XYZ file of C-alpha atoms in Angstrom:
628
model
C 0.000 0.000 0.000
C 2.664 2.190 0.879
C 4.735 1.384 -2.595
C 0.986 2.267 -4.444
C 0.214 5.725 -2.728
C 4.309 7.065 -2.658
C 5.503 6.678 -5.980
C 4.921 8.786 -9.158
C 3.581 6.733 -11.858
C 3.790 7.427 -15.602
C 0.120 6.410 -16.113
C -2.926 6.943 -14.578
C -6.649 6.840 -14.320
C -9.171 8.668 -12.611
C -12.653 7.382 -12.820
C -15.177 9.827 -12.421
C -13.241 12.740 -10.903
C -12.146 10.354 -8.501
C -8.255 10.786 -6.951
C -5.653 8.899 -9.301
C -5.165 5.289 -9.449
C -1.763 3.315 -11.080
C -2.856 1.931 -14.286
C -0.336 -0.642 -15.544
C -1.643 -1.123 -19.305
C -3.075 1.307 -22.079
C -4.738 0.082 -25.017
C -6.526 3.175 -26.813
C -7.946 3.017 -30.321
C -9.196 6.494 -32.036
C -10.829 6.227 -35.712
C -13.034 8.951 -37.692
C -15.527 7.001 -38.678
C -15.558 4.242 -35.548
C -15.260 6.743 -32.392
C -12.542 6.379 -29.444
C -12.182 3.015 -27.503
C -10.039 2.365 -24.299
C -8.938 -0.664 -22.602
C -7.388 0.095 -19.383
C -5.891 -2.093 -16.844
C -5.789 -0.608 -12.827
C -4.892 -1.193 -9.816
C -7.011 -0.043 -6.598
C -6.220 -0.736 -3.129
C -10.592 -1.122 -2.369
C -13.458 -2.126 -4.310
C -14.821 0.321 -7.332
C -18.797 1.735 -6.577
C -20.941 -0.444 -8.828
C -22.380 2.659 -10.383
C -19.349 3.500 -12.515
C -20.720 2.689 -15.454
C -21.621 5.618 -17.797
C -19.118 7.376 -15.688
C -16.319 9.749 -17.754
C -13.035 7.999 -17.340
C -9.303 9.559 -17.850
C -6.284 8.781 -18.927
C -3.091 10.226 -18.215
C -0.122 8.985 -20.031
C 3.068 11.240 -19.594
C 1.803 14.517 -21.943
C -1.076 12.945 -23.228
C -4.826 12.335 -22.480
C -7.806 9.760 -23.204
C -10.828 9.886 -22.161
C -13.949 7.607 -22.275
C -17.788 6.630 -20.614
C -17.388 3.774 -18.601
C -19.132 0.718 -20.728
C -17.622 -2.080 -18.733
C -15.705 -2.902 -15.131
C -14.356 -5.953 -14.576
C -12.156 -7.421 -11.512
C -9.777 -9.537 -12.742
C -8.253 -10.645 -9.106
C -7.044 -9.029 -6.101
C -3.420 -9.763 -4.449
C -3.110 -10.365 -0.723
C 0.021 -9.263 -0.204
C -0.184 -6.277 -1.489
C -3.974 -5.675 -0.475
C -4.654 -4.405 -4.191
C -7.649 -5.200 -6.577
C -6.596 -5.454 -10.086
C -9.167 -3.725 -12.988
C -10.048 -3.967 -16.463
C -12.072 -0.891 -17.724
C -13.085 -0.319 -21.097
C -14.323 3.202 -22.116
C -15.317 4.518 -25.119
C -16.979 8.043 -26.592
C -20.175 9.659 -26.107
C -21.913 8.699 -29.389
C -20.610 4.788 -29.172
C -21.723 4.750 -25.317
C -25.418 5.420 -26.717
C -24.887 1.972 -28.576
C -26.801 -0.279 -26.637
C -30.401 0.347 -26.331
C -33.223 -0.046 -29.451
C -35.861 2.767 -29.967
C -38.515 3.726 -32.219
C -38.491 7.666 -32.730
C -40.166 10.197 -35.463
C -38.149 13.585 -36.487
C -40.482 16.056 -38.359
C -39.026 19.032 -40.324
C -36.042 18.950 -37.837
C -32.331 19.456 -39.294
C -29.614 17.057 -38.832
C -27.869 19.257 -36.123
C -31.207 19.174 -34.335
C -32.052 15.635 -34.511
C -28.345 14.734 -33.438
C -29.542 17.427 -30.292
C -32.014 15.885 -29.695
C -30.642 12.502 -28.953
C -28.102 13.517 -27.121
C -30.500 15.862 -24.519
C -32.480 12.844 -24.160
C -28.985 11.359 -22.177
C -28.016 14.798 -21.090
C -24.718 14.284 -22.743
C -24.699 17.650 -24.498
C -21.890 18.732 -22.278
C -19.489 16.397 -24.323
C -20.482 16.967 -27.748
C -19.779 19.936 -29.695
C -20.373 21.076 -33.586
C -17.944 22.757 -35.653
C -20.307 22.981 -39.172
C -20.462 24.853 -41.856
C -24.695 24.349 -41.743
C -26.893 22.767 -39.966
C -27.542 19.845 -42.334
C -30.479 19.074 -44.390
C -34.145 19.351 -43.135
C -36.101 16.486 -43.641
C -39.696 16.397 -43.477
C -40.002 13.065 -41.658
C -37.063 10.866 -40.526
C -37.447 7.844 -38.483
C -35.693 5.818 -36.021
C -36.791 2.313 -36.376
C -35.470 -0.540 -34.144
C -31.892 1.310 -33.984
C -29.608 2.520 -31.492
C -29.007 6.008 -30.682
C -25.462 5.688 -31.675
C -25.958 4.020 -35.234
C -28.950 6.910 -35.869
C -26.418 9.260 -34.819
C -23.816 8.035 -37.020
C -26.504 7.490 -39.955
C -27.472 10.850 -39.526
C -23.901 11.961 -39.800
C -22.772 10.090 -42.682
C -25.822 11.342 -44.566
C -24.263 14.810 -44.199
C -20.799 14.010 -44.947
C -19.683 14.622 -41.038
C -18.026 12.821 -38.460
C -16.579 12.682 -34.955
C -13.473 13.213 -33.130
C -12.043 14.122 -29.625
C -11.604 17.806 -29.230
C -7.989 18.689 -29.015
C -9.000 21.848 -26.452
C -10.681 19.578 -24.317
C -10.119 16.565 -22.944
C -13.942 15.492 -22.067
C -15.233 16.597 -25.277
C -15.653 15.521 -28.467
C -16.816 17.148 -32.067
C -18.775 16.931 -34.740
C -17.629 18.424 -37.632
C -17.335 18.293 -41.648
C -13.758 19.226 -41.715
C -10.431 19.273 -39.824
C -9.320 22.973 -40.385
C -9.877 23.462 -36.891
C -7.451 20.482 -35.326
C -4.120 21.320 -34.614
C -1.202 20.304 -36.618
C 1.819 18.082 -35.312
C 3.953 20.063 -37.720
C 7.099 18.482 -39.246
C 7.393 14.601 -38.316
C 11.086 12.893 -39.709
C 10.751 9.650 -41.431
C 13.048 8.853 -39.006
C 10.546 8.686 -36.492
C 8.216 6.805 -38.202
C 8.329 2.951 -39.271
C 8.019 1.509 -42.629
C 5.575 3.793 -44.543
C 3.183 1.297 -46.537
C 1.137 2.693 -49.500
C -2.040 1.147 -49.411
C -4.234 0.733 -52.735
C -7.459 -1.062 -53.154
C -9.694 -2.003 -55.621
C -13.034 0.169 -55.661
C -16.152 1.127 -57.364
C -15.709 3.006 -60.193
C -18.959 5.160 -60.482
C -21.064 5.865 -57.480
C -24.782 7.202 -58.412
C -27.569 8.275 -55.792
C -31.292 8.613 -56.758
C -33.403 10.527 -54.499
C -37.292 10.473 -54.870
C -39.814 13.079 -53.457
C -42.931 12.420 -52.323
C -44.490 15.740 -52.429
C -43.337 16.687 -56.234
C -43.205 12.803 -57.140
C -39.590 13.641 -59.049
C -36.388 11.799 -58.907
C -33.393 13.072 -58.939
C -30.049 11.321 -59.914
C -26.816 12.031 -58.831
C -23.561 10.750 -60.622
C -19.628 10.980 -59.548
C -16.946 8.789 -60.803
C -13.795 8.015 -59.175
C -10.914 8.284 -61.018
C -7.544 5.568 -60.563
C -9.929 3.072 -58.910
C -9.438 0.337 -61.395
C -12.950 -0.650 -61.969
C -15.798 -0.054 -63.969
C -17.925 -1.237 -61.159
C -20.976 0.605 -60.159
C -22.315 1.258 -57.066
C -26.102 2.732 -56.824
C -27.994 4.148 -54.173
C -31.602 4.079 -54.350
C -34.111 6.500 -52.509
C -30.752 8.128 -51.300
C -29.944 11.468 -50.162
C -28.947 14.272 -52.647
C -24.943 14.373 -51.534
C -24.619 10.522 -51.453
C -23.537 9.830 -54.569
C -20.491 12.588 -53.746
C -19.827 11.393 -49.892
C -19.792 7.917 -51.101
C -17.490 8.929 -53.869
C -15.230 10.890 -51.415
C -14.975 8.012 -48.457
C -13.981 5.179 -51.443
C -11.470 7.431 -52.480
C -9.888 7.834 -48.865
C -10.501 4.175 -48.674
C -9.079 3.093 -51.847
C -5.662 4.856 -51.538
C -4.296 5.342 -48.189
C -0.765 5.334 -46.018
C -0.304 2.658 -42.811
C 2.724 3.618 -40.658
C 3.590 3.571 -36.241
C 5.708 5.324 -34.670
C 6.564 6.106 -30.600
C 5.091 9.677 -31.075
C 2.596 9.817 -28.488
C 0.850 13.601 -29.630
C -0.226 11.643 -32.677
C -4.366 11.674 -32.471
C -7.119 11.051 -34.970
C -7.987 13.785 -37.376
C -4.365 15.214 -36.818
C -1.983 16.722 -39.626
C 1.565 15.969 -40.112
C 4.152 17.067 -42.993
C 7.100 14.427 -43.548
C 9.698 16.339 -45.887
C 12.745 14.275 -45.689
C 11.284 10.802 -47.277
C 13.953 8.385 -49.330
C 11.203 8.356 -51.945
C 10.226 11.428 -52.377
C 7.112 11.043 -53.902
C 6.243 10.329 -50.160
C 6.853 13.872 -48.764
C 4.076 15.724 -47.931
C 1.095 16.539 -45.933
C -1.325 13.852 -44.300
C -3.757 13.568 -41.929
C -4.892 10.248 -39.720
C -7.913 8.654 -40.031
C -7.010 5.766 -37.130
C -4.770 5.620 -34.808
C -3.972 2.707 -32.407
C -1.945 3.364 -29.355
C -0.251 0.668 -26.973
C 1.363 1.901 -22.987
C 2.689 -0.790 -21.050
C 4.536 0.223 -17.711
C 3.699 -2.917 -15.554
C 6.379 -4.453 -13.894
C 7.257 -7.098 -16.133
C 7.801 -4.882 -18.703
C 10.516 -2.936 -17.056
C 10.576 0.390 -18.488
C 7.044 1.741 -19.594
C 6.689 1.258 -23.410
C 5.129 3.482 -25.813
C 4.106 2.625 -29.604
C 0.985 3.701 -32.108
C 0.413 2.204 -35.314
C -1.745 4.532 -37.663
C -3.701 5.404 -40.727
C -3.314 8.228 -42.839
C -4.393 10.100 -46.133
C -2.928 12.585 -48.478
C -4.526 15.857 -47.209
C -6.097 16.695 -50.385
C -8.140 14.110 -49.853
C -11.166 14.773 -48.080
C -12.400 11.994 -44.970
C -15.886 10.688 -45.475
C -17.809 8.381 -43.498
C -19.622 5.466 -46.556
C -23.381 6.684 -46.666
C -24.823 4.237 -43.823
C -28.595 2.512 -45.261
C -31.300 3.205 -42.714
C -32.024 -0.468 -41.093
C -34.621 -2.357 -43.920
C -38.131 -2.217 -42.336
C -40.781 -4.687 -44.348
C -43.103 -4.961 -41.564
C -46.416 -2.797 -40.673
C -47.128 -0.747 -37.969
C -49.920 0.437 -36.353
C -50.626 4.369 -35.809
C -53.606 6.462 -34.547
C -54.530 9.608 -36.625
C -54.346 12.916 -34.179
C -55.530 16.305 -34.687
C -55.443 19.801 -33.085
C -57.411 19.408 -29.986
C -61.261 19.643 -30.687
C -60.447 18.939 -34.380
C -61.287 15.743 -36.336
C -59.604 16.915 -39.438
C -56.255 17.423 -39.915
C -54.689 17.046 -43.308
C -52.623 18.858 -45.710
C -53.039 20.093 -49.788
C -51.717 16.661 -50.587
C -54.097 15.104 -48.083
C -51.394 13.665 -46.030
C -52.347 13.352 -42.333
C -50.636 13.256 -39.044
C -50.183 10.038 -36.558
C -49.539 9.178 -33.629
C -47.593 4.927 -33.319
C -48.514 3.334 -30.689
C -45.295 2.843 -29.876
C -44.717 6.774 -28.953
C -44.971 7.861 -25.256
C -46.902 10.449 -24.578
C -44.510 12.784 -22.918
C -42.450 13.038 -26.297
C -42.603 16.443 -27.824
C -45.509 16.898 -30.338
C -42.791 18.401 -32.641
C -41.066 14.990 -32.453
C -43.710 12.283 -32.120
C -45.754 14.113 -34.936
C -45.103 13.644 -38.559
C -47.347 14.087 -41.988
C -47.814 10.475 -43.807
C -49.110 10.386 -47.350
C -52.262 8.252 -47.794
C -52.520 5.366 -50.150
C -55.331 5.918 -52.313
C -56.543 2.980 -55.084
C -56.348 6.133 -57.481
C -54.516 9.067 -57.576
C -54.505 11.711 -60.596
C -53.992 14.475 -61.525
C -56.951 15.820 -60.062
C -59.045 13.106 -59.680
C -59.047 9.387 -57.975
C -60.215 8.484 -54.786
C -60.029 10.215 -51.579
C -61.138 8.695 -48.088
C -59.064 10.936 -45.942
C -58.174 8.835 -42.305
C -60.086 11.071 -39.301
C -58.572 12.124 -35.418
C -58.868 9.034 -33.886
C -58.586 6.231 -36.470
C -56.427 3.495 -35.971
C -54.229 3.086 -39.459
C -52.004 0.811 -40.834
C -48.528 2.292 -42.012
C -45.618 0.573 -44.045
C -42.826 2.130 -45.925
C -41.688 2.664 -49.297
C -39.085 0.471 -50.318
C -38.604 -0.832 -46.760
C -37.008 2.711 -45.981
C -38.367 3.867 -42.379
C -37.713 7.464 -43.648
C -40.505 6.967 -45.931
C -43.816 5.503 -43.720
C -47.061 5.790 -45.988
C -50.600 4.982 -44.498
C -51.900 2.016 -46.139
C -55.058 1.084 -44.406
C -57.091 1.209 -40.953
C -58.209 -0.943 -38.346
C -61.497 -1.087 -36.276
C -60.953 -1.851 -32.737
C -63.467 -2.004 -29.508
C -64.021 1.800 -29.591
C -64.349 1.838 -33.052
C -66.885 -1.018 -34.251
C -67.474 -1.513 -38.046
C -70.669 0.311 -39.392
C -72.335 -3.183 -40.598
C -72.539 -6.105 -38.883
C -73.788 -8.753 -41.140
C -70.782 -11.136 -42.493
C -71.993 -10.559 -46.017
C -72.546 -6.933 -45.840
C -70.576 -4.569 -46.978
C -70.219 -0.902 -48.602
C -68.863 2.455 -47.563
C -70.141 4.300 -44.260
C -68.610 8.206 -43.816
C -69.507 10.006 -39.908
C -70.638 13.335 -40.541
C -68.351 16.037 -38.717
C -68.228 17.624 -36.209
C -69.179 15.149 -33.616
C -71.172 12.998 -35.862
C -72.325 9.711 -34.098
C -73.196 6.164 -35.336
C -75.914 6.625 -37.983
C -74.476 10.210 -38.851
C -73.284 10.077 -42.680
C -73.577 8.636 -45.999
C -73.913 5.365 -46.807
C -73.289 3.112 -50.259
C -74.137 -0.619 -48.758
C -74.187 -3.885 -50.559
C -76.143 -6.734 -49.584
C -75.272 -10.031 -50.587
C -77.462 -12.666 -49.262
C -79.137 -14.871 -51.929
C -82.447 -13.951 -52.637
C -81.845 -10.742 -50.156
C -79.327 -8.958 -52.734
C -79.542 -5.368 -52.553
C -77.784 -2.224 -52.978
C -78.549 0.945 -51.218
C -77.186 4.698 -51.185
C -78.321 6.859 -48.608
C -77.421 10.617 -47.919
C -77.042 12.653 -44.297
C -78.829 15.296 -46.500
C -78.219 16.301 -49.664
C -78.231 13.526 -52.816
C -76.512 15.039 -55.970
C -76.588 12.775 -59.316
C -75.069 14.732 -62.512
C -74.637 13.662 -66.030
C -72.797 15.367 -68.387
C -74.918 13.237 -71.510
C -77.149 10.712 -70.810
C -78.734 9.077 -68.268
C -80.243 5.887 -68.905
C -82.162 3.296 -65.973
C -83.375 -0.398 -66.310
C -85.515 -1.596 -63.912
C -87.125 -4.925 -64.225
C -89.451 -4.823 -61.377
C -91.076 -1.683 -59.680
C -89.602 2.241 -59.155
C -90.971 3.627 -55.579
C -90.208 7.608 -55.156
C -91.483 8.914 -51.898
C -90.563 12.642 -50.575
C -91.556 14.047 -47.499
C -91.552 17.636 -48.793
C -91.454 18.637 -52.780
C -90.965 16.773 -56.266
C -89.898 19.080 -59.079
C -88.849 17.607 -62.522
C -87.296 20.194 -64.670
C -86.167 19.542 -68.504
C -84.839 22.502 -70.632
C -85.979 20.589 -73.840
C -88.810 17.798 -74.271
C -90.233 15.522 -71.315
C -91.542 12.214 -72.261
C -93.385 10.052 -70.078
C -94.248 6.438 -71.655
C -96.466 3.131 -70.197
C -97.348 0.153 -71.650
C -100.395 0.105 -69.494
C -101.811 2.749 -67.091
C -100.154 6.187 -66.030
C -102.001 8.065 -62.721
C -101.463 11.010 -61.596
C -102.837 10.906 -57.614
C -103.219 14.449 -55.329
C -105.077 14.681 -52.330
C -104.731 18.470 -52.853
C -104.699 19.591 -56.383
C -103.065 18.941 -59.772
C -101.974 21.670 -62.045
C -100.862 21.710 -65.795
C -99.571 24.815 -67.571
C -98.096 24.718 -70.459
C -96.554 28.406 -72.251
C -98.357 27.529 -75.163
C -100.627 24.742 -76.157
C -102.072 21.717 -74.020
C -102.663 18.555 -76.164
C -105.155 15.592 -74.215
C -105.209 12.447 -76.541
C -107.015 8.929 -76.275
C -107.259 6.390 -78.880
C -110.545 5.349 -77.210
C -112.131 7.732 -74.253
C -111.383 10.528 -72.370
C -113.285 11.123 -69.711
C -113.483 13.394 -66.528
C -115.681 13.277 -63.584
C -115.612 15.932 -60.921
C -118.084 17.915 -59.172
C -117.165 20.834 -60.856
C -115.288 21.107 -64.360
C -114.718 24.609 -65.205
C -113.228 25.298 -68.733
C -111.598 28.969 -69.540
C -110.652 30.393 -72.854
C -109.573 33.803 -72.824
C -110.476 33.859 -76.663
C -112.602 30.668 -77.525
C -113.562 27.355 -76.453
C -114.439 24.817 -79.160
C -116.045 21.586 -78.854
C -115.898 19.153 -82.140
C -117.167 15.528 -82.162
C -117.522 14.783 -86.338
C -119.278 17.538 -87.539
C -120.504 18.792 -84.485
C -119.434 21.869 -83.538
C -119.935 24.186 -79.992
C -117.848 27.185 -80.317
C -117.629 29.830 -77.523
C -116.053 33.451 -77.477
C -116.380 36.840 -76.291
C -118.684 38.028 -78.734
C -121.089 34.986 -78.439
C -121.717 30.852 -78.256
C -122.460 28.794 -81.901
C -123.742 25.696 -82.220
C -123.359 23.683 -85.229
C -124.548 20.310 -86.577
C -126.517 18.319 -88.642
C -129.120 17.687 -86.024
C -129.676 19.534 -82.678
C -132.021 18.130 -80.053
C -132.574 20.262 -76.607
C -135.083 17.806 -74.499
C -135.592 18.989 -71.106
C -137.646 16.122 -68.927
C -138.568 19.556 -66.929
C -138.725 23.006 -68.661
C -136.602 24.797 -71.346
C -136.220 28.328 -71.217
C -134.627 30.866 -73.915
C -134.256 33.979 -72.544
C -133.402 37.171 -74.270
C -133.121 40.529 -75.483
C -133.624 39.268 -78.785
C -134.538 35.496 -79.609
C -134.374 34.975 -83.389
C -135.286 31.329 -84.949
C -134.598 30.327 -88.479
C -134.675 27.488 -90.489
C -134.007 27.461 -94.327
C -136.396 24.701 -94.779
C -139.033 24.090 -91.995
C -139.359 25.535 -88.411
C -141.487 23.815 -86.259
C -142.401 24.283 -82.825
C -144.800 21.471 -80.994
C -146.076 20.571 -77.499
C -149.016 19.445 -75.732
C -149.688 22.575 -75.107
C -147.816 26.138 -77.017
C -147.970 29.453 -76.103
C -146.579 32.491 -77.555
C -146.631 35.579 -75.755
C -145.559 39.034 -76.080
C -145.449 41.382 -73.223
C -145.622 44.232 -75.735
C -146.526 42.909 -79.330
C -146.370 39.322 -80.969
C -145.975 39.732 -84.438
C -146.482 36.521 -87.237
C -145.544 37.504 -90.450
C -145.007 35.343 -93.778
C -143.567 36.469 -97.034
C -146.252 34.761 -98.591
C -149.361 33.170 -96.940
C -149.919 32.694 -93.320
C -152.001 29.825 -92.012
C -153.418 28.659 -88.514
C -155.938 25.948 -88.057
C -157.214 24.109 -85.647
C -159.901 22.103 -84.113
C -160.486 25.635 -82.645
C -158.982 28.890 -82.958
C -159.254 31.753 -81.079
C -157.817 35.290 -82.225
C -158.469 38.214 -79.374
């Protein structure tokens, strides 16, 4: 114990601000596109608190610094003569410490600086994570996290926007996320000497790297196309559905990875995403600038290795050519999910001009930001123009079915619904079925239109029913075939209106039926036409001509105007079984041939004077006759 607290040692570890404990072995790996990783071996003289775990971790070797969350502790023994336990830690960054749990997350309209935010609130490990960007990254209208780690979102997100990770040089807790390395320090002037063989790498790569990315809302691709140049190949590598840069970022991490340096040396400043210049090269086509990609580093002072030993081994790249992380594929999702539409609260609409709608999965907590559990999903529709098609628009409340395009979680469409116990189907019979709408607002069962089909034999039927209004339009024609009976009630009016002609046609009978009264006006004339008999029975038939009424059977004729009534054929009877009386101002009788007036009993009487007069002879006889 007294050896362990008195002497200076050339590494150690503190483990969550803790005091200093010997460490006896350092193996530390640092890579651009893979994060930091630490294996350190300590020795304590008690027992480490359980909770470590998550905790920072750092160590110091001689000048230099690692540090690391706590992913793993292990005791590998403890000696009893010394009274010391003996550690193995491993530690690694921020954004591979977030590797190990699985979520299910929706980012609307968010940028990628934001989304990476966002992640890294949620484990309040903003403190240890910086940006150093040129932008903010591009702002998608939905992105989602589908059965995936934080970290490999993180890094997705990242390698979509050509960034990546490294430990900030001006602190030793921190790390950064940037798109370039203008801002790490340079190691300045290294000698050859100092550095062991110098291998130049070269691999075999695609030759052409193309990225097509689709939008939804305009329903355009767009193709983008870089070639690599010295690779060797006339393979082709394509993305599909990809972002707009991919076809560039992918072209710009196969170069790095096609052509690059592997080299060690004992210079223990050396770090990831640091530049060097070597100038005094036997080849000289070797001089010049680099910068490292990885770096591995190896610190052994235990006792059976004498004198501590320090040695790195390392990747590097011309610096003229830029670092990329390989575009990273959202995880493949062919499954179905299940969502519930939402709208603004007391809404049960909620949809935009291309009728997309919002959801809710049921896999979202409630406490999640509406800006984050919220996103706008297209609707599948069996038609779609330009236009025209078919619209059933999902309402606040539904439960829908949602898949995505191509597998791509970045890309959920809603493909269907489900009823459920608060949401029973509008028919009930097995072989019933049609369309049911809910009028809105808060429009109950029974509220809305209805197209139903009924298909039990013998019971086959198909009805159409409207909440209110009932609108059928043809552009042409209109033709119906019924082959058994047409029954049109209203509770109110029944107007038929035709700009042209109106036919009505019956093989048999036609009735028209009021209780009140029936009416027919016609702007000009009024035809009534029967192949056999017309006839009309009421108590009262009232005719009106405004100019004259004429009544023709053969030649038969009763004509009646304004200036008087004619009657005209070739015989006209007046019998009255009671009494028949002519009254007038003047009565006038003619006949061309023979008048004749007879009766049981005649009488002709004038008030004033009763005058007989013949153009020829006059003659009255009788069994007796009486004059005065």
């Amino acid at each position: 114990m007294e050896n362990y607290a008195g002497q200076p040692r050339p590494l150690t570890v503190t483990l969550d601000n803790s005091a200093p404990y010997v460490a006896t072995r350092l193996h530390a790996k640092e890579s651009l596109s893979d994060g930091t990783w630490l294996e350190v071996h300590l020795l304590s003289p008690s027992p480490q608190d359980e909770g470590l775990p998550g905790k920072m971790a750092v160590v110091t070797c001689r000048e230099r610094t690692f540090a690391g969350l706590i992913q793993q502790i292990e005791c590998d023994g403890f000696h009893p003569d010394k009274q010391l336990y003996f550690y193995r830690i491993i530690a690694v960054d921020p954004l591979t410490f977030l590797s190990h749990g699985r979520q299910r997350r929706l980012f609307q309209n968010q940028n990628s600086k934001g989304q990476i935010s966002t992640l890294l609130n949620l484990h309040q490990l903003t403190a240890f994570v910086r940006f150093s960007l040129c932008g903010e990254g591009e702002t998608r209208p939905c992105m989602c996290q589908m059965d995936e780690s934080d970290s490999a979102m993180i890094r997705r997100i990242m390698a979509g926007q050509g960034w990546f990770c490294l430990r900030n040089p001006g602190n030793i807790t921190q790390w950064t996320i940037t798109d370039g390395l203008q801002h790490v320090p340079s190691a300045g002037e290294i000698s050859a000497r100092l550095i062991t063989p110098f291998r130049d790498c070269r691999r075999v790569s695609s030759g052409v790297f193309s990225a097509e990315s689709w939008s939804q809302e305009q329903h355009h691709s767009r193709t983008d196309r870089q070639t690599l140049t010295g690779s060797g190949t006339t393979q082709q590598t394509h993305y599909y559905d990809g972002q707009p840069a991919a076809a560039r970022f992918a072209c710009e991490a196969a170069a790095a990875a096609a052509h690059y340096y592997e080299a060690g040396s004992a210079v223990m400043t050396l770090c990831a995403g640091m530049r060097f210049r070597m100038s005094d090269h036997p080849a000289g086509e070797y001089n010049g600038e680099y910068y490292i990609s990885d770096i591995t580093h190896t610190f052994d002072c235990s006792e059976s290795s004498g004198n501590p030993v320090y040695s790195n081994t390392f990747r590097c790249h011309q610096a003229c050519t830029p670092f990329r992380l390989p575009p990273v594929s959202a995880p493949r999702y062919d499954g179905i999910q299940a969502a519930t539409v939402v709208a603004r609260e007391g809404d049960e609409t909620c949809y935009d001009a291309q009728g997309r709608v919002k959801v809710r999965f049921h896999w979202e907590s409630n406490e999640q930001d509406s800006g984050l559990s919220q996103a706008w999903l297209p609707v599948l529709s069996h038609s779609a123009g330009a236009g025209a098609g078919i619209q059933f628009l999902p309402r606040a409340g539904d439960a829908v079915v949602v898949q995505f395009l191509n597998g791509d979680p970045d890309k959920p469409v809603v493909t269907g619904a489900l009823w459920h116990q608060n949401h029973a189907r509008p028919f009930s019979g097995p072989l019933t079925g049609g369309i049911y709408s809910r009028s809105s607002p808060a429009g109950a069962g029974g509220d809305g239109n209805q197209l139903r089909f009924e298909d039990k034999r013998d019971e086959e039927c198909l009805a159409l029913a409207a909440q209110k209004d009932l609108q059928l339009t043809a552009n042409n024609d209109w033709t119906s075939l019924i082959k058994g009976n047409i029954r049109c009630e209203t509770e109110k009016n029944l107007t038929i209106s035709s700009k042209e002609n109106s036919h009505h046609q019956s093989d048999k009978q036609w009735q028209l039926k009021a209780a009140e009264g029936i009416t027919q006006n016609s702007g000009k004339n009024l035809t009534l036409q029967a192949d056999s008999t017309l006839s009309g029975d009421a108590k009262t038939i009232t005719l009106s001509a405004s100019q004259t009424l004429t009544l023709t059977a053969g030649g038969s004729k009763i004509e009646l105007s304004a200036s008087g009534i004619t009657l005209q054929a070739p015989q006209i009877i007046l019998k009255g079984n009671g009494k028949i009386a002519l009254d007038s101002a003047v009565l006038t009788m003619a006949a061309q041939a023979k008048a004749q007036l007879s009766g049981a009993l005649v009488e002709i009487n004038g008030s004033a004077m009763t005058e007989v007069k013949a153009g020829a002879m006059v003659q009255i006889s009788g069994a007796l006759t009486k004059i005065n």
